[in-house]
Short mmCIF file of C-alpha atoms in Angstrom, two decimals:
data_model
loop_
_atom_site.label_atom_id
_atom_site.label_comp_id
_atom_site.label_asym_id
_atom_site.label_seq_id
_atom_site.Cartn_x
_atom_site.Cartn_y
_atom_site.Cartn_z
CA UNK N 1 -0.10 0.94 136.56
CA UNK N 2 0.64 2.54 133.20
CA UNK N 3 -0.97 1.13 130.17
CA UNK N 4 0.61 0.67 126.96
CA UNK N 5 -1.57 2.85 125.35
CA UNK N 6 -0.46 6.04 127.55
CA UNK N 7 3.04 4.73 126.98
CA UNK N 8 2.45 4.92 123.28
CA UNK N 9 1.12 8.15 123.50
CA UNK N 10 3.71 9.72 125.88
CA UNK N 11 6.16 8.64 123.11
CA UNK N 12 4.40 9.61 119.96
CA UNK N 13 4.02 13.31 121.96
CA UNK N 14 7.75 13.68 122.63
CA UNK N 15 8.28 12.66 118.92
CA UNK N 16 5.62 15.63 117.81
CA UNK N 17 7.53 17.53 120.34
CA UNK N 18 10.45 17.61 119.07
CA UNK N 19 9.37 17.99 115.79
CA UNK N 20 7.01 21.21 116.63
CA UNK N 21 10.62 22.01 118.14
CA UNK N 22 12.12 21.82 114.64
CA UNK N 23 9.29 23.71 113.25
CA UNK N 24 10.47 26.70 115.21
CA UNK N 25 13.53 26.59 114.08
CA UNK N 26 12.85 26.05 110.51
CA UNK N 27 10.27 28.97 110.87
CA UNK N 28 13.42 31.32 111.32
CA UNK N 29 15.23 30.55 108.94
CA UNK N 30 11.86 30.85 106.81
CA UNK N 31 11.53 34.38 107.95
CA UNK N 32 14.85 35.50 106.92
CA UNK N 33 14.27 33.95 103.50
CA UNK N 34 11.38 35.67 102.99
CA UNK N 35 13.10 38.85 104.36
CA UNK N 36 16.11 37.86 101.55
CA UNK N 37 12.99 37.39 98.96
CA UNK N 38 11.81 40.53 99.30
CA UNK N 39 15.48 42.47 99.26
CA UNK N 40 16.46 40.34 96.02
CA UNK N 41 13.03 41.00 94.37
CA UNK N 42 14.24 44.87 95.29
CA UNK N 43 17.18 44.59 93.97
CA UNK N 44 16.35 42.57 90.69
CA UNK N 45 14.26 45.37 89.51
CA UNK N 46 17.21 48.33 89.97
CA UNK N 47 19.50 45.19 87.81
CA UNK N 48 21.70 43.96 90.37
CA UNK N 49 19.78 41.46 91.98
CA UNK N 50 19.70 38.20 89.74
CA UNK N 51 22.35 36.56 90.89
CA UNK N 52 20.87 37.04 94.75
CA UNK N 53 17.38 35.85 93.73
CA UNK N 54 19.36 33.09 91.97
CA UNK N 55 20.86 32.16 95.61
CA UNK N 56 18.13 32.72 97.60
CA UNK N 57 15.80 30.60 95.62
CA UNK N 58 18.52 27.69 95.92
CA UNK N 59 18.79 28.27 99.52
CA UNK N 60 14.87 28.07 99.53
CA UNK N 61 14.70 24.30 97.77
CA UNK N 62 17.44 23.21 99.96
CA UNK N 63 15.37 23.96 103.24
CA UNK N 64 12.26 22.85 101.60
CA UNK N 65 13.77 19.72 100.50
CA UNK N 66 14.57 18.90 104.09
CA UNK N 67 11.26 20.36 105.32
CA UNK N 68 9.67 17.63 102.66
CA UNK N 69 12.30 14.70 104.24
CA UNK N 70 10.73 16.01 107.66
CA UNK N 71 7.56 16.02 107.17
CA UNK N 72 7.44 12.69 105.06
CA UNK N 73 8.53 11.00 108.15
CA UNK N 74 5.81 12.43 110.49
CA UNK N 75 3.20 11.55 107.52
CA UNK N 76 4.96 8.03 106.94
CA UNK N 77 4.83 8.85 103.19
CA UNK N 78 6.65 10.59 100.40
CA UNK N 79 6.08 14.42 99.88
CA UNK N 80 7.04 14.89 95.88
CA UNK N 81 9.41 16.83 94.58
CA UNK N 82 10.19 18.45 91.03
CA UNK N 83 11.95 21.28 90.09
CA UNK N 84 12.00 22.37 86.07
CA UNK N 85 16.11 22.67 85.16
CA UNK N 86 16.74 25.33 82.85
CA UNK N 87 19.04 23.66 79.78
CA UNK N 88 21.17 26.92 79.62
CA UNK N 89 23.76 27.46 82.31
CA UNK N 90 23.59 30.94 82.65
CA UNK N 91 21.96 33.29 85.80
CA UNK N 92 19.34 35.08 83.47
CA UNK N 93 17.98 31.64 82.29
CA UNK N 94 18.26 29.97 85.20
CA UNK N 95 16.03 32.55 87.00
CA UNK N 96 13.71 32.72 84.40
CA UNK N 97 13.15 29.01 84.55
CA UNK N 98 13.09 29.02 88.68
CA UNK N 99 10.65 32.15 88.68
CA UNK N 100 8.24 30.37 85.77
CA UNK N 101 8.32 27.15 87.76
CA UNK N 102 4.99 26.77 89.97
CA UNK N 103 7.23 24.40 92.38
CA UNK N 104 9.10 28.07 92.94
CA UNK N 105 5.95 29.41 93.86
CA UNK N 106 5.01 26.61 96.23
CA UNK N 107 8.18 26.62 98.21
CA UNK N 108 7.49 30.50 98.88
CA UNK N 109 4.06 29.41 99.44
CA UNK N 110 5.21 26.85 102.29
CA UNK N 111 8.26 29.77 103.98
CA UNK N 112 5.03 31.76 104.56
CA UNK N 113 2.88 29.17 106.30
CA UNK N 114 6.41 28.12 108.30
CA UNK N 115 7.22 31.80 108.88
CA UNK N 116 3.50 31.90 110.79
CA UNK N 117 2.00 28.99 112.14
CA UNK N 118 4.86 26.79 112.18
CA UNK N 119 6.83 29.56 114.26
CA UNK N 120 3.84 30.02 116.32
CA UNK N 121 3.21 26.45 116.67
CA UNK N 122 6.58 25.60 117.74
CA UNK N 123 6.71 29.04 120.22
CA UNK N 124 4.02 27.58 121.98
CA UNK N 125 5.65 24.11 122.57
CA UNK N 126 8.23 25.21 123.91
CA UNK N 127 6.37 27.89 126.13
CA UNK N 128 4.57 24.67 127.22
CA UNK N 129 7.54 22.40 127.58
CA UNK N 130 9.37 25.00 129.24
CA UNK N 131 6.88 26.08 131.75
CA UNK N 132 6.71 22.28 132.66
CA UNK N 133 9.94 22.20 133.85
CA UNK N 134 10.11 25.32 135.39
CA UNK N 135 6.57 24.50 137.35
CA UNK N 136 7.66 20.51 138.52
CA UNK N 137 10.86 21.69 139.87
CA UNK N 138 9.62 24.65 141.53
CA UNK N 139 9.98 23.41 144.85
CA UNK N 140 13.89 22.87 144.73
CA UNK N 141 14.59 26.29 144.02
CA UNK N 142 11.66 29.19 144.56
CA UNK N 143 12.80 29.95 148.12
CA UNK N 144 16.01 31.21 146.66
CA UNK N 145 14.67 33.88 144.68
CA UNK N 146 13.83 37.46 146.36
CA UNK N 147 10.48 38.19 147.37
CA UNK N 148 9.86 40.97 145.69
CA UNK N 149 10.24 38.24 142.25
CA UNK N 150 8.57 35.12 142.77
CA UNK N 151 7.89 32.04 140.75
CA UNK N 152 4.43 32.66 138.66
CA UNK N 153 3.69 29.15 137.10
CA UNK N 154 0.32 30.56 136.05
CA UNK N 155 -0.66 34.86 135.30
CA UNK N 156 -1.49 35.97 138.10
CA UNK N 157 -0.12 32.70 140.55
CA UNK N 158 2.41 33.74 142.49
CA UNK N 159 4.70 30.95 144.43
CA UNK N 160 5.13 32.75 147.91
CA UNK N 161 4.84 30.27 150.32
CA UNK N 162 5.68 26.29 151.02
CA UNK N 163 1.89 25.11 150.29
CA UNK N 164 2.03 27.14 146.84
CA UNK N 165 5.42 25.29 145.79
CA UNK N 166 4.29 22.20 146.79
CA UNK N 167 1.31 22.07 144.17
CA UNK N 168 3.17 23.91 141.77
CA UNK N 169 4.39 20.40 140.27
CA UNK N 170 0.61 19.98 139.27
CA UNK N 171 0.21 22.90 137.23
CA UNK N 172 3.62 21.78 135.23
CA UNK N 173 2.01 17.94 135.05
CA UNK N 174 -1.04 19.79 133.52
CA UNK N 175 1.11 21.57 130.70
CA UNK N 176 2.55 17.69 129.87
CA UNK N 177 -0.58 16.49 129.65
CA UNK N 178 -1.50 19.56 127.29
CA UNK N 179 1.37 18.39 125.38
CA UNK N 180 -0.28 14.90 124.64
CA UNK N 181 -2.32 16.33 122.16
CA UNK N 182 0.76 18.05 120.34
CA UNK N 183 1.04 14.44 117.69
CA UNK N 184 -2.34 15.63 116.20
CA UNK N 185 -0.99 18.95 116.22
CA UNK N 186 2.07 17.63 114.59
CA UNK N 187 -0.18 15.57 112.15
CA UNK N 188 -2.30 18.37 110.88
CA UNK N 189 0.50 20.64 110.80
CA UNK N 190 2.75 17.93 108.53
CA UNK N 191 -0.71 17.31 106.72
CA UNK N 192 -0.91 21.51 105.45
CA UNK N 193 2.68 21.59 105.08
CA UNK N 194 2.86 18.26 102.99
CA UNK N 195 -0.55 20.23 100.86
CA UNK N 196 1.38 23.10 100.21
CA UNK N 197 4.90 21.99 99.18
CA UNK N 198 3.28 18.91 96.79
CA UNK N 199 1.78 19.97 93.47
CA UNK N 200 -1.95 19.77 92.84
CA UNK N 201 -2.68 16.81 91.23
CA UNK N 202 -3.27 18.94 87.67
CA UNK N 203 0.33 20.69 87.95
CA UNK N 204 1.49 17.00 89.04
CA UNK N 205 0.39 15.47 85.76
CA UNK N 206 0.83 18.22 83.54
CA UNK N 207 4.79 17.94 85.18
CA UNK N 208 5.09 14.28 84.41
CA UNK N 209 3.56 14.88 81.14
CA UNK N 210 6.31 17.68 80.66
CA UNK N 211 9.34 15.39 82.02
CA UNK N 212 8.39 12.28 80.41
CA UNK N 213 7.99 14.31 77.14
CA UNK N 214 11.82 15.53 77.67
CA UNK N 215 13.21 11.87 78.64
CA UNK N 216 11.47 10.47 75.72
CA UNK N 217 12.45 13.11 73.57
CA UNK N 218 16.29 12.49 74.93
CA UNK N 219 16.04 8.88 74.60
CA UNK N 220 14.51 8.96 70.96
CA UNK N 221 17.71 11.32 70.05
CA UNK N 222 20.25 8.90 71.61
CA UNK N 223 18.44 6.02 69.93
CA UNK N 224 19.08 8.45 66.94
CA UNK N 225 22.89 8.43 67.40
CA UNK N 226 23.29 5.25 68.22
CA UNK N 227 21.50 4.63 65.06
CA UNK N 228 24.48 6.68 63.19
CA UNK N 229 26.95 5.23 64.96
CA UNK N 230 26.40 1.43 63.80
CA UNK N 231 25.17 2.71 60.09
CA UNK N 232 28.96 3.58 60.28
CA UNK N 233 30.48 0.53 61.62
CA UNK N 234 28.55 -1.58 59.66
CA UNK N 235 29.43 0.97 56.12
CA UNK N 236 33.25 1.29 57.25
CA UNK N 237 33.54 -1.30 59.24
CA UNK N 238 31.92 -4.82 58.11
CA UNK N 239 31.41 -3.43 54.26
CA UNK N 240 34.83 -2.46 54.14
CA UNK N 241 35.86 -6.40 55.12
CA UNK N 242 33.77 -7.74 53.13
CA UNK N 243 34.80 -5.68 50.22
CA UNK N 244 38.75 -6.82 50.90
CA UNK N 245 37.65 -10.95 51.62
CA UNK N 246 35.55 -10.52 47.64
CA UNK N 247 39.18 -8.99 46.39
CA UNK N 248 41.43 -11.10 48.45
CA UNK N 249 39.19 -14.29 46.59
CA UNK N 250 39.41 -13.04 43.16
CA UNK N 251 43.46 -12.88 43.87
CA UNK N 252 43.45 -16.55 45.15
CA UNK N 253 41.67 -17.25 42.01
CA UNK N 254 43.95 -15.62 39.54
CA UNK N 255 46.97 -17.49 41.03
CA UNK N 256 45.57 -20.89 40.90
CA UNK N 257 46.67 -22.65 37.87
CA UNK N 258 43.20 -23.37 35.85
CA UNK N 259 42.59 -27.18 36.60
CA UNK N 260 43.26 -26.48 40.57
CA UNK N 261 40.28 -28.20 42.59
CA UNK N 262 39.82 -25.11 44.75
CA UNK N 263 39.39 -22.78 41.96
CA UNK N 264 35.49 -23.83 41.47
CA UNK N 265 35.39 -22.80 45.12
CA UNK N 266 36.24 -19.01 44.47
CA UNK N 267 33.59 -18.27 42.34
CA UNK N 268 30.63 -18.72 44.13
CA UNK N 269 32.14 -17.84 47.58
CA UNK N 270 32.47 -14.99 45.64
CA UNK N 271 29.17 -14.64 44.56
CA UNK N 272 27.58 -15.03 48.31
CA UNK N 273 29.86 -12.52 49.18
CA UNK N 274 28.55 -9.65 46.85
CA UNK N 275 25.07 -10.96 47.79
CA UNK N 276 25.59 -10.59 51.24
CA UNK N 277 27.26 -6.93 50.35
CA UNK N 278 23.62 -6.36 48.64
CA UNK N 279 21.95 -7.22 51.93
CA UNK N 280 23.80 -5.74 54.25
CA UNK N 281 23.16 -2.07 52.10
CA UNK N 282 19.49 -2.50 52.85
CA UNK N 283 20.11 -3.18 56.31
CA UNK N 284 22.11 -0.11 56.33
CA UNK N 285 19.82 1.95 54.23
CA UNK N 286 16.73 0.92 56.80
CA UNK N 287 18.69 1.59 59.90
CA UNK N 288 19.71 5.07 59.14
CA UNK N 289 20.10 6.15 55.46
CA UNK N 290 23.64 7.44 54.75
CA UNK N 291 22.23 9.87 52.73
CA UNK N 292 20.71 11.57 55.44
CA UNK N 293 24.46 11.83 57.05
CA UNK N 294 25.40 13.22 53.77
CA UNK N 295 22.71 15.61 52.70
CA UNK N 296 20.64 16.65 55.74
CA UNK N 297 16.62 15.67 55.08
CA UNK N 298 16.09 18.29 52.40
CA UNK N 299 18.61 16.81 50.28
CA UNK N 300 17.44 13.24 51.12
CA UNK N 301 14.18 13.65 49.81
CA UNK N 302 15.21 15.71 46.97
CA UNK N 303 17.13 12.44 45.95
CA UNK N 304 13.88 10.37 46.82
CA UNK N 305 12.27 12.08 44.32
CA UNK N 306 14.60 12.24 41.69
CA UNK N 307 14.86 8.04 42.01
CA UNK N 308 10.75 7.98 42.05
CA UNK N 309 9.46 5.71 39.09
CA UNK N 310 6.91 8.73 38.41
CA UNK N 311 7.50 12.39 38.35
CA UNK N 312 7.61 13.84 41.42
CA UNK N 313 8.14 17.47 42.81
CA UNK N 314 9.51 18.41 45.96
CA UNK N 315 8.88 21.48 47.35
CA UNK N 316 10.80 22.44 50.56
CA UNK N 317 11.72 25.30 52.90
CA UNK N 318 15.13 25.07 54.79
CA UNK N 319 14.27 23.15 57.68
CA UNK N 320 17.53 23.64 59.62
CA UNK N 321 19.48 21.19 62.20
CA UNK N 322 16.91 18.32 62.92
CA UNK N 323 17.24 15.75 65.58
CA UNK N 324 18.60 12.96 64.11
CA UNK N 325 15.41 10.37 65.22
CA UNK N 326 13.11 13.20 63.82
CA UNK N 327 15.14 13.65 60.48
CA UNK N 328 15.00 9.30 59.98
CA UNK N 329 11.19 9.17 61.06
CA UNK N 330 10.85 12.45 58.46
CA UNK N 331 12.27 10.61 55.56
CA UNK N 332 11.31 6.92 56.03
CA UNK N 333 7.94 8.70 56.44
CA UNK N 334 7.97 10.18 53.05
CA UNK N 335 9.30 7.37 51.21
CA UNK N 336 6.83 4.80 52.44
CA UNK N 337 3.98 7.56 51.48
CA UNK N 338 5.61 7.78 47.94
CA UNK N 339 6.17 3.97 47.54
CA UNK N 340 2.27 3.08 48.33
CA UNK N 341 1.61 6.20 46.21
CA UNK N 342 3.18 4.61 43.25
CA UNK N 343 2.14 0.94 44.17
CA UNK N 344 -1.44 1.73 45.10
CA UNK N 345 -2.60 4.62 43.42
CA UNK N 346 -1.06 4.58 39.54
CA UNK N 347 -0.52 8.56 40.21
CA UNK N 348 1.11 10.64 37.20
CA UNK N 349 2.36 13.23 39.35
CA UNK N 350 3.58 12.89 43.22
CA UNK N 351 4.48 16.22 44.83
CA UNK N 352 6.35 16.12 48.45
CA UNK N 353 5.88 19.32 50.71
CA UNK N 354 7.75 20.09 53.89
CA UNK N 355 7.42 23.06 55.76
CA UNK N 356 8.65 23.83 59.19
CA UNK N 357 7.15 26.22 62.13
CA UNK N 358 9.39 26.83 65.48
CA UNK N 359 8.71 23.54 67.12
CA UNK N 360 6.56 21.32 64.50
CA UNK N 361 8.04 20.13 60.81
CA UNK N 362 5.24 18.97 58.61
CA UNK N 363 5.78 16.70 55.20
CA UNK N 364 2.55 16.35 53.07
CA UNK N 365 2.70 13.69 50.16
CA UNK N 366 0.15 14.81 47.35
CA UNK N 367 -0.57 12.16 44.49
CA UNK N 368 -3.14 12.42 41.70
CA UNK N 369 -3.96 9.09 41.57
CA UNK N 370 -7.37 6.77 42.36
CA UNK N 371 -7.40 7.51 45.70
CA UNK N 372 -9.70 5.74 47.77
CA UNK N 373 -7.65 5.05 50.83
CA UNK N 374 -9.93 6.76 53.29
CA UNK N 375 -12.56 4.33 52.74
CA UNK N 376 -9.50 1.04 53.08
CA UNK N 377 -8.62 2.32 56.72
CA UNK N 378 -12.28 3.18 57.86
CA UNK N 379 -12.68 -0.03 56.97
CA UNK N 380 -9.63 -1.09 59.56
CA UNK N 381 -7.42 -2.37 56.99
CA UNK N 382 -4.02 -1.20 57.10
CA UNK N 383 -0.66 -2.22 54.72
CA UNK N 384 2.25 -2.36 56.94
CA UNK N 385 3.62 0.82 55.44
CA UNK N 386 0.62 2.50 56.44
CA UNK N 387 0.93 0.77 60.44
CA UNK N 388 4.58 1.66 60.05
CA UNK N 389 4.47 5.70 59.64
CA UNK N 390 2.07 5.75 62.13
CA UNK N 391 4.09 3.70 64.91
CA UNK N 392 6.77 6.05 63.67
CA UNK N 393 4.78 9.37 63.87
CA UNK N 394 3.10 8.11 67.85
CA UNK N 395 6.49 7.85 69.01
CA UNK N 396 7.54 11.51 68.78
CA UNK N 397 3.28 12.26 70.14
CA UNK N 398 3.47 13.38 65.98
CA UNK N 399 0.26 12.84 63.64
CA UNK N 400 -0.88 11.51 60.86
CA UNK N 401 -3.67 11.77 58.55
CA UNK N 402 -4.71 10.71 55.33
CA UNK N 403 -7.37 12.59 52.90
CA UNK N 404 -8.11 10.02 49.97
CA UNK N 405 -11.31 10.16 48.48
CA UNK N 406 -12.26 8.09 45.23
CA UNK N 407 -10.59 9.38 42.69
CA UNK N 408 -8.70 11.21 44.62
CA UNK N 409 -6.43 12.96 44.71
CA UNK N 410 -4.30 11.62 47.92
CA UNK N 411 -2.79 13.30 50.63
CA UNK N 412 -0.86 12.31 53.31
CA UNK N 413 -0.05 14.44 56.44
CA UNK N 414 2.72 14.35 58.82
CA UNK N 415 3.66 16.75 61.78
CA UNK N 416 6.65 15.99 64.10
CA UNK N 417 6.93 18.06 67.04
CA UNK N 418 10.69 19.12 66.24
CA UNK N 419 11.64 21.91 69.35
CA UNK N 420 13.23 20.11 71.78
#
């Protein structure tokens, strides 16, 4: 009687089977990828071989991806995958990216082990597999063959008589059992593959770190343009109404006769209206400051501190194009560092710095005032203006610091990572 157990492991060896099968396969076509690897890598160096590597290395992640679909299944769990995309479309970038990615590396990494022991692992299945059928069915056929070539189910066996055919079947039964052990086979096999083709946990994090960074940073600049996009409709859009209902009002009122009932009416409707107008600037000025639109950051600021109720210098490089959330954290930044300036600190002179490296801009707001803020936030206390540029400054992974001694003078420090 058979027991479920040896059922259950009859089936989970035809399923390794098959897929140390595969593995043969797959190891060919890893051999003449690494053949291809070798003649683009040739190639690239005499100039004429980028756009091969470029193919090659696609036809690599597309085997690899199955190979990681494959051996998920035999593992029962996922086998990650992450490729860096290079943002320019041509071949030299794109193989620069592809050839600086470590997931590259790993793929090449995994055709070599596939090339070896999973060609060598699958050759041996089948040697197995095969020589089972040829040894179990030995006894329909041997006596057809010539004499001078006989059967050999084992080196050195040769099937020349009746009593040899007859317990050939046994020696084929014995490679089947040998193939019972092929799912731990299978297992470990899946196991090294699934090692090689994943990142290490480091180059895992330090890749999520990397994408989420990117996301983030695409999200922040749609958030950006969405931002510009409603400072718009609400300036030429709801403004503009309201603007034409005030005028439309002070019409109605000129052509009612003086003692008409509706007339007292117009004049504060009116009024609401222009304080609603008055509103709905600040809401647009806090959203996304037209003047940014208008003048670029430089030109904001220089306006910020030409409005400041003290004097106020602004010294600036040319910072270039800006992402737009970068350029509103930038200036809303600097203005709430020169409003608490002026509130706080009873400064005679406020000077605003910006610089700008590759990938960082950094504004520095310099009063000569009492100082003293240092000791307010060791202390934990914190205006909202203060909470506010540094919820603004964490979102971009920017910093901030403050230098304010008693006395002072003040200074303020923001850096914004800027190249994106």
């Amino acid at each position: 009687m058979i027991t479920t157990g040896f059922r259950q492991q009859v089936r989970l060896a035809r399923r390794a089977t098959g897929t140390l099968l595969a593995g043969l396969l797959v190891g060919l076509f890893a051999l003449l990828l690494l053949v291809a690897w070798v003649l683009a890598a040739a190639l690239s160096v005499l100039g004429v071989g980028l756009p091969l590597l470029l193919a090659v290395s696609t036809a690599t992640r597309r085997l690899t991806g199955w190979e990681r679909r494959r051996l998920g299944r035999v593992l029962d769990r996922l086998v990650p995958q992450r490729y860096r995309e290079s943002p320019d479309a041509t071949v030299l970038a794109r193989v620069r990216t592809r050839l600086g990615d470590s997931a590259t590396w790993r793929d090449v990494g995994w055709l070599l082990v596939a090339a070896t022991v999973g060609l060598l692992l699958g050759a041996a299945v089948a040697y197995l597999a095969l020589s089972a059928v040829n040894a179990i069915s030995t006894p329909l056929w041997w006596w057809l063959l010539a004499p001078g070539d006989p059967v050999t189910p084992l080196p050195g066996v040769a099937v020349t008589s009746w009593p040899r055919a007859v317990a050939t079947p046994a020696i084929g039964l014995a490679y089947l059992a040998i193939l019972l052990f092929s799912p731990r086979v299978g297992e470990l096999y899946a196991a090294w593959g699934a090692r090689v083709l994943a990142p290490a946990r480091s180059a895992s994090l330090a890749e999520r770190v990397d994408y989420l960074s990117r996301t983030r940073a695409e999200v922040l600049e749609a958030h950006g343009t969405e931002l510009r996009r409603i400072e718009r409709d609400l300036h030429d859009g709801l403004q503009a109404k309201l603007v034409n209902v005030s005028v439309y009002l002070g019409l109605l009122d000129q052509a009612l006769e003086a003692e008409h009932p509706v007339r007292k009416f117009a004049e504060p409707a009116r009024n609401q209206i222009q304080a609603a107008l008055v509103e709905l600037r600040a809401v647009v000025r806090s959203i996304y400051p037209p003047i940014l639109s208008d003048r670029g950051l430089v030109g904001a600021l220089r306006s910020l501190a030409d409005d400041c109720a003290v004097p106020c210098e602004l010294v600036a490089d040319d910072v270039g194009d800006l992402p737009a959330a970068v350029e509103s954290s930038a200036y809303f930044g600097a203005s709430e560092a020169v409003t608490n300036a002026v509130r706080h600190a009873r400064p005679t002179l406020v000077r605003i710095i910006v610089r700008r490296s590759p990938d960082t801009l950094v504004i520095r707001v310099v009063d000569n005032g009492s100082g003293g803020l240092t000791d307010v936030l060791r202390d934990g206390a914190t205006g909202t203006g203060i909470a506010g540029i540094r919820t603004r400054m964490r979102a971009f992974d920017g910093t901030f610091t403050v230098v304010s001694p008693v006395g002072g003078p003040t200074e303020v420090r923001m850096e914004l990572p800027c190249g994106w």
